[in-house]
Amino acid sequence: MGAKIKGLGHTIPKKKISNQFFIDQGLDTSDEWIKERTGIETRYFTPDETGSSDLGYEAALDCLKNTNTDISEIDLILVATSTPDHNAFPSTACLIQEKLGCNNIPAFDISAACSGFCYALTTAEGFLATQKHKNILVIGVDCLSKISNMEDRGTCILFGDGAAAALVTKTADKNEGVIFSTIKANGSLANILQIPKGGSKYPFNETIAKEKSHFIEMDGSAVFKQAIKIVVSEIKQSLVSINLSTDNIDYLICHQANQRILDRICDNLKLPKQKCITNIKTFGNTSAASIPLAMSEFHKNHGFKKGDIIVLAGFGAGFTWGITIIKWT
Ligand code: UT7
């Protein structure tokens, strides 16, 4: 028994943030630098007192509407996020479950940073294979604006908030839906992208607040190089393992981290750039939401066609990564 994506939905917060916003805040940066080095022109931030559960709920509703699905048909909720409403518990999945009004079905969060959607899809695939579940809501949501140091020009300009959801259902046809998936991690690279303090090892205190070490810290150049190396190699290996080649790819949807990363991945794969779906210019890096958001937006505006081969490639903190290859139905 396999898994397929029956439909998608997404939401973004209302507050649009231009590159000028950071300059107005006194950050030593420029619109030209951000556009040229990242491809980002705008991103969206959630207001205070709005969290990942609120965005995730909106995306779930959009997905249910688009797939004409009643909430009573859902039997599992998986939420990929690094920005839960609460530290540790309750999980954002449980909060979304309560908002949707479907208590008593299992709901849990998956923490794999920007690879979270690929991790959650692969988890959904496993649950569907057990035959106990039929309709799984897989939600990717993050509000990285809430954990960014607005004085660090190397990180804060990159991130935006957003959410997207996919309805993942069973299929008996092994030649449709998710035709390949792999998820991997390398913890020895944990320090290139992390939130150093504020967790159980270094509980939040005044010193941490002053140091701002409870916010994202990144060795941007190391992440940049690892992302390209890992994603290109994994996509090539994944395609070979199912007897496909890059020529068979109709669409590549990578985690939207930096337009230059996406361009390099296409160049190294010798994949025409028009096959690479991007929305980083508008939304920035929305972490676990970025892949399903790009998918959902493209599907809404253009529509995937039956038989399209879509390669999803996630990478992010951990270091984690995941490749999912879908034959659209
Ligand atoms: O989803 C998580 C995954 N994250 C990523 O994939 C991010 C990957 N990394 C990147 O996208 C890029 O490394 C950045 C956009 C973060 C940085 O771009 P870069 O071309 O790698 O710049 P750099 O870090 O090598 O820095 C070059 C210069 C430095 O100045 P000096 O030391 O040469 O004087 C930086 O301080 O650019 C400076 N810089 C900036 N200047 C203006 C860094 N950020 C900014 C900025 N505005 N916002």
Coordinates of C-alpha atoms in Angstrom, one line a residue, residues 5 8 80 113-122 138-140 164-166 168 288-289 291-292 295 312 324:
I5 CA -1.0 13.6 -2.1
L8 CA -2.9 20.9 -0.8
A80 CA 6.5 19.5 10.9
A113 CA 13.8 21.9 10.7
C114 CA 13.6 22.8 7.0
S115 CA 13.5 19.1 6.0
G116 CA 10.4 18.6 8.2
F117 CA 7.9 18.3 5.4
C118 CA 9.9 15.4 3.7
Y119 CA 10.3 13.8 7.1
A120 CA 6.5 14.1 7.8
L121 CA 5.6 12.7 4.4
T122 CA 7.8 9.7 4.9
V138 CA 0.6 16.6 6.9
I139 CA 1.2 20.2 7.9
G140 CA 4.5 22.2 7.5
A164 CA 0.9 24.6 4.1
A165 CA -0.9 21.3 4.4
A166 CA -1.2 18.2 2.3
V168 CA -2.0 12.2 2.2
A288 CA 9.1 23.5 7.2
A289 CA 6.4 25.3 5.2
I291 CA 8.3 23.0 0.2
P292 CA 4.5 22.4 0.7
M295 CA 3.8 23.1 -4.1
L312 CA 10.9 17.4 -3.4
T324 CA 10.6 12.6 -2.0

